[in-house]
Coordinates of C-alpha atoms in Angstrom, one line a residue:
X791 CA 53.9 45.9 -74.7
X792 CA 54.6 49.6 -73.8
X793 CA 51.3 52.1 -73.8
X794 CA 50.9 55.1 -73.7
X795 CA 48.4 57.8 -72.0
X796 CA 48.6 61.0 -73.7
X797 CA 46.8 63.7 -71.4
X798 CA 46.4 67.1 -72.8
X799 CA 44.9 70.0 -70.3
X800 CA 44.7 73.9 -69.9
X801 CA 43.8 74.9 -66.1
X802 CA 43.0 71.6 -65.5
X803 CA 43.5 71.9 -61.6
X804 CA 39.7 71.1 -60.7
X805 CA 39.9 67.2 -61.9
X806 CA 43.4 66.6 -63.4
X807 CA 44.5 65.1 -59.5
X808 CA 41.9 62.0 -60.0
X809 CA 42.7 61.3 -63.5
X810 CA 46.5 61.7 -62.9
X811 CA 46.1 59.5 -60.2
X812 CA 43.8 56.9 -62.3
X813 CA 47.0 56.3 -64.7
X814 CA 49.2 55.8 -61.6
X815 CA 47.1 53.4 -60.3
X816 CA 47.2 51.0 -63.4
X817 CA 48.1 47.4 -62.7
X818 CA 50.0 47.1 -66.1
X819 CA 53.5 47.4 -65.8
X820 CA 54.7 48.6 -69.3
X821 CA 52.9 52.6 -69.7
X822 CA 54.0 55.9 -69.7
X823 CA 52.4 59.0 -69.0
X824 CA 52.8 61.5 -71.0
X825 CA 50.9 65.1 -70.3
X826 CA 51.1 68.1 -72.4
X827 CA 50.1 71.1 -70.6
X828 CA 48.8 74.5 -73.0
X829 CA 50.6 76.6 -70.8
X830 CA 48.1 77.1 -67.4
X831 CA 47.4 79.8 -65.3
X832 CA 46.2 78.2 -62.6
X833 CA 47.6 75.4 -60.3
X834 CA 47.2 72.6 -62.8
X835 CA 51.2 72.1 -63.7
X836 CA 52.3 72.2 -60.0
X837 CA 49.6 69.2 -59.6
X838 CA 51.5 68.0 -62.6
X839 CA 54.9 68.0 -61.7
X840 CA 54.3 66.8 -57.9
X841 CA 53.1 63.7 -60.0
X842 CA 55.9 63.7 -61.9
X843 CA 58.3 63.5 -59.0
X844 CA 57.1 60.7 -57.6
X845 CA 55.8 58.8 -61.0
X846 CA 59.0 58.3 -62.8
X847 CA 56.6 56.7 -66.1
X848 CA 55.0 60.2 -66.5
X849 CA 56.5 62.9 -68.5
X850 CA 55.2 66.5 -69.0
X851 CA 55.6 69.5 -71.3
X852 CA 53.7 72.8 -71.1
X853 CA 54.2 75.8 -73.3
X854 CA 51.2 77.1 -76.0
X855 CA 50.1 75.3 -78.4
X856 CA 47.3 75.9 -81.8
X857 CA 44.3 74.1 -79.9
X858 CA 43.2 70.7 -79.2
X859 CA 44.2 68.7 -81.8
X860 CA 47.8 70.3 -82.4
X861 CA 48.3 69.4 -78.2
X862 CA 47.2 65.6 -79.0
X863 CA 49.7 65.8 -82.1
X864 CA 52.5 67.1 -79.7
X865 CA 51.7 63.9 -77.2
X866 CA 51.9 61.5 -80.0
X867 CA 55.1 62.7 -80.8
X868 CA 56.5 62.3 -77.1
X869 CA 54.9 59.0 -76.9
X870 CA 57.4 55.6 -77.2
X871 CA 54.4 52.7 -76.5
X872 CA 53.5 50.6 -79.2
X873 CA 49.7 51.5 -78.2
X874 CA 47.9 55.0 -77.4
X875 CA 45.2 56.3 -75.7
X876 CA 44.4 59.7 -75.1
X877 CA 42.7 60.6 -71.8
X878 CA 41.8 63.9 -71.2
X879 CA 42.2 65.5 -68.2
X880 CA 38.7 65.7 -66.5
X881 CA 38.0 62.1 -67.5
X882 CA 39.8 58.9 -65.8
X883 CA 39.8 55.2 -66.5
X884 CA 36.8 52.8 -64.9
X885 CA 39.5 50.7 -62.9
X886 CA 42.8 49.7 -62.3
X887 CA 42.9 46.9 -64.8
X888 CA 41.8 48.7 -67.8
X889 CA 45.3 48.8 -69.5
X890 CA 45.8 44.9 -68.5
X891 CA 42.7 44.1 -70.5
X892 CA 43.8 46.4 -73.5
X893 CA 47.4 44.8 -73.8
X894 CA 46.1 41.6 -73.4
X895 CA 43.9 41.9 -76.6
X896 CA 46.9 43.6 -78.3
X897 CA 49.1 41.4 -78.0
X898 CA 47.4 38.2 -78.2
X899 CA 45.9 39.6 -81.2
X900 CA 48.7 40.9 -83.9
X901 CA 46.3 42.1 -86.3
X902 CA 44.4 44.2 -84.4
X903 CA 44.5 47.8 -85.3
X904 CA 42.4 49.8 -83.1
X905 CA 40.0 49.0 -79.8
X906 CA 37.4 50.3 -78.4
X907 CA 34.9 49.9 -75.8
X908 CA 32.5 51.3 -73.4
X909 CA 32.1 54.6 -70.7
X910 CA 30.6 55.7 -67.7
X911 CA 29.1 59.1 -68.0
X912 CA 30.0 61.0 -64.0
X913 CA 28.9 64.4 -62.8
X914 CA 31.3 66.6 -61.7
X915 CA 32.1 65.1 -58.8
X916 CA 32.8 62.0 -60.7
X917 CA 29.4 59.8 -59.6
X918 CA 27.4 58.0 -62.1
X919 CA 25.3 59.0 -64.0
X920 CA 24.5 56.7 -67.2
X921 CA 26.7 53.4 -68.3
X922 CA 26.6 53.0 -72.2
X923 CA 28.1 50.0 -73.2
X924 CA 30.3 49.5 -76.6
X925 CA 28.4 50.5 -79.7
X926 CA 27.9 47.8 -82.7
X927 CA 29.7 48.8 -85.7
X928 CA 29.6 49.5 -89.2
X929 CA 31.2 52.7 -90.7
X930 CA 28.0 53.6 -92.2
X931 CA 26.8 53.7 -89.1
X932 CA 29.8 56.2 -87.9
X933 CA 29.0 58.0 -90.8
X934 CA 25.5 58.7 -89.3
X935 CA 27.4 60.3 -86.3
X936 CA 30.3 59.0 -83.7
X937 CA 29.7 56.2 -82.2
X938 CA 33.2 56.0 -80.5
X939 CA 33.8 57.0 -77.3
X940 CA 37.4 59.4 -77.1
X941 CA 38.2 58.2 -73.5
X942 CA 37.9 54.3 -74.0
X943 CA 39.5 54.0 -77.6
X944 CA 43.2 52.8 -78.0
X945 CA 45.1 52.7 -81.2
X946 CA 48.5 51.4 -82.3
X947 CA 50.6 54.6 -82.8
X948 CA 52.1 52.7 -86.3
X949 CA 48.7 53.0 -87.3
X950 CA 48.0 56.8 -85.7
X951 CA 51.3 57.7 -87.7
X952 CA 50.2 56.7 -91.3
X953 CA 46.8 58.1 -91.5
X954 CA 48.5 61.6 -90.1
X955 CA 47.0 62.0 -86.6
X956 CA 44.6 64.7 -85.7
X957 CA 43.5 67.6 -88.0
X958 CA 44.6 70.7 -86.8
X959 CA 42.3 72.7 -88.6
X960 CA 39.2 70.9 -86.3
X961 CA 38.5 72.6 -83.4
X962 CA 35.6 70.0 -82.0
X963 CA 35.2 66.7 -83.7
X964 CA 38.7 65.8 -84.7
X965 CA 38.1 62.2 -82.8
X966 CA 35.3 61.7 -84.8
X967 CA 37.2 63.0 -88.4
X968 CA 39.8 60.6 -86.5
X969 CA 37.8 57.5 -86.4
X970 CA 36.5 57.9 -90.1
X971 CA 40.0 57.5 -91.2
X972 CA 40.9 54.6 -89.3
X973 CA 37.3 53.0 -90.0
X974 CA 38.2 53.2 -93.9
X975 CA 41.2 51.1 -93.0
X976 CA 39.9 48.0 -91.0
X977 CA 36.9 47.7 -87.8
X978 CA 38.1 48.3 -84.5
X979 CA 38.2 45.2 -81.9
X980 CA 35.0 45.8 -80.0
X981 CA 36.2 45.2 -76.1
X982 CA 32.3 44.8 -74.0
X983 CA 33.9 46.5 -70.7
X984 CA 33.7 49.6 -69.7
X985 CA 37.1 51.2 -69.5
X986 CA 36.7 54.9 -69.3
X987 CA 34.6 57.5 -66.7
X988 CA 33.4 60.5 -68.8
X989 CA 32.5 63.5 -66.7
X990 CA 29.5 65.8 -67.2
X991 CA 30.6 69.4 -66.1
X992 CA 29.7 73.0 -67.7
X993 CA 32.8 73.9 -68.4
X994 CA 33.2 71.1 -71.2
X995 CA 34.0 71.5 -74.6
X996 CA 31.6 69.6 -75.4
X997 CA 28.6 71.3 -73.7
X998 CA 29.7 74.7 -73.9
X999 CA 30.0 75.0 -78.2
X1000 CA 27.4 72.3 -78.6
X1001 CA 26.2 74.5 -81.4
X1002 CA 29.9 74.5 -83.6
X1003 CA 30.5 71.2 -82.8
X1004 CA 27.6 69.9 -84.5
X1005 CA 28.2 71.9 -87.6
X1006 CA 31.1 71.2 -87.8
X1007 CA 30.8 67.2 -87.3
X1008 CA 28.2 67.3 -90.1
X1009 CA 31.3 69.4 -92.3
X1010 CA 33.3 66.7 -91.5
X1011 CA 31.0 63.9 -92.6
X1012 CA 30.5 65.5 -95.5
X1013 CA 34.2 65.0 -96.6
X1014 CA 33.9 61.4 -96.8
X1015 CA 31.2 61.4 -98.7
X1016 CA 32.5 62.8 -101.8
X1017 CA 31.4 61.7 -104.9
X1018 CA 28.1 60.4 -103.5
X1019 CA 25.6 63.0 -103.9
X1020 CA 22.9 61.2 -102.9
X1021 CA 24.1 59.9 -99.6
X1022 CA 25.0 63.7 -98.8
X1023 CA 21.9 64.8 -99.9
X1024 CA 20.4 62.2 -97.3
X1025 CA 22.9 63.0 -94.7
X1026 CA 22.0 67.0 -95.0
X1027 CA 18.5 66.5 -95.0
X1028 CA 19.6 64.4 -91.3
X1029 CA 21.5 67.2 -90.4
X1030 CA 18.4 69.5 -90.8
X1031 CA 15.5 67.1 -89.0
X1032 CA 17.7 65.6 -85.8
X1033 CA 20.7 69.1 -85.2
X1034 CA 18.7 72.3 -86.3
X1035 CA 15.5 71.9 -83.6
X1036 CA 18.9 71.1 -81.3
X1037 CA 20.4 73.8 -81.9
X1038 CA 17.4 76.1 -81.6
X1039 CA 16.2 74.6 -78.1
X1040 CA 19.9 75.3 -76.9
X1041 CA 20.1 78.4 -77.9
X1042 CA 16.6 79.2 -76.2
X1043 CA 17.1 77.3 -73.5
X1044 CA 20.1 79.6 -73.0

């Protein structure tokens, strides 16, 4: 069973040589590597390609693309294994024998769809700072926000194919828009092991438009709850008590 690692990145070189190396260092046979570069000005794609030359399972592109999710769309395109996982390029996997434990739940398990499991939040030099394990799930719980961590999810690319991929029109949250699709579908195999290092660092996406990417999760909640007005109702006046005082202590704060 063939999986794939989709990395995309955009001058990258600061922490792309630990998570390149992460993949390489995978005990499970059957991956490739696919990275798809937004067309870097630093020294991110000659760390790339010296990978490349001695890593004949990793293949790279780099050229400009329409943002995030269009990138992730181009990897899942390039991508032959029967499983994904997208890893982006400041993050890297707990241990070696992450993707043995994934394929072994694949493939002993048919009717799987999706897995997911738990991270390690890392500073920017990649030491520990808080373990959160896999999250119970409901979808009306991922309603109430994402639950899923990006990093440590894996999804067969049959399945990634028929609910479209990733909405280009997102800018932030298209995991989470992601996961609502493929929660309406079926419940993802909950895997109690953490498989994924998330790194903390101020240049994030996440950190630095903390402000947009909260407005714009609630937009996309809000899509999938059409034609209930009372659970939107609920979910704005949520929006207003937990994100707004957020937003205004970041904003101060800054």
């Amino acid at each position: 069973m063939k999986i794939s690692v989709v990395t995309i990145c955009l001058n990258a070189e600061k922490y792309i040589e630990q998570q390149l190396q992460s993949v390489a260092d995978q005990n499970w046979p059957d991956v490739e590597h696919i990275v798809v570069d937004g067309g870097s000005s630093d020294n991110t794609v000659l760390i790339v390609k010296s990978f490349a030359e001695i890593n004949r399972k990793m293949r790279w592109t780099s050229g400009p693309d329409s943002g995030i999710s269009d990138a992730m769309n181009k990897g899942l395109s390039l991508a032959t294994g029967e499983i994904i996982s997208f890893l982006h390029a400041d993050d890297f996997y707990a241990c070696n024998n992450v993707l043995n434990s994934v394929a072994g739940i694949f493939a002993t398990q048919p009717q799987i769809e999706w897995l997911t499991g738990g991270v390690l939040f890392v500073n920017s030099a990649g030491r520990p700072i808080k373990s959160y394990p896999v999250r119970s799930w409901s979808y009306q719980r991922l309603l109430r926000g994402n639950i899923l961590f990006h990093p440590a999810t894996f999804v067969r690319k049959s399945v990634l194919e028929s609910v479209g991929g990733f909405d280009i029109r997102l800018h932030y949250t298209m995991d989470y828009d992601l996961w609502l699709r493929l929660g309406r579908r079926s419940n993802p195999y909950l895997l109690y092991q953490t498989l994924a290092c998330f790194r903390i660092h101020p240049e994030s996406t996440s950190l630095k438009y903390v402000d947009k990417a909260f407005k714009e999760e609630f937009q996309v909640r809000c899509r999938y709850l059409q034609g209930k007005p009372l659970q939107k109702a609920l979910h704005l006046l949520y929006y207003w008590l937990k994100f707004i005082p957020n937003l205004m202590s970041v904003r101060y704060q800054g």
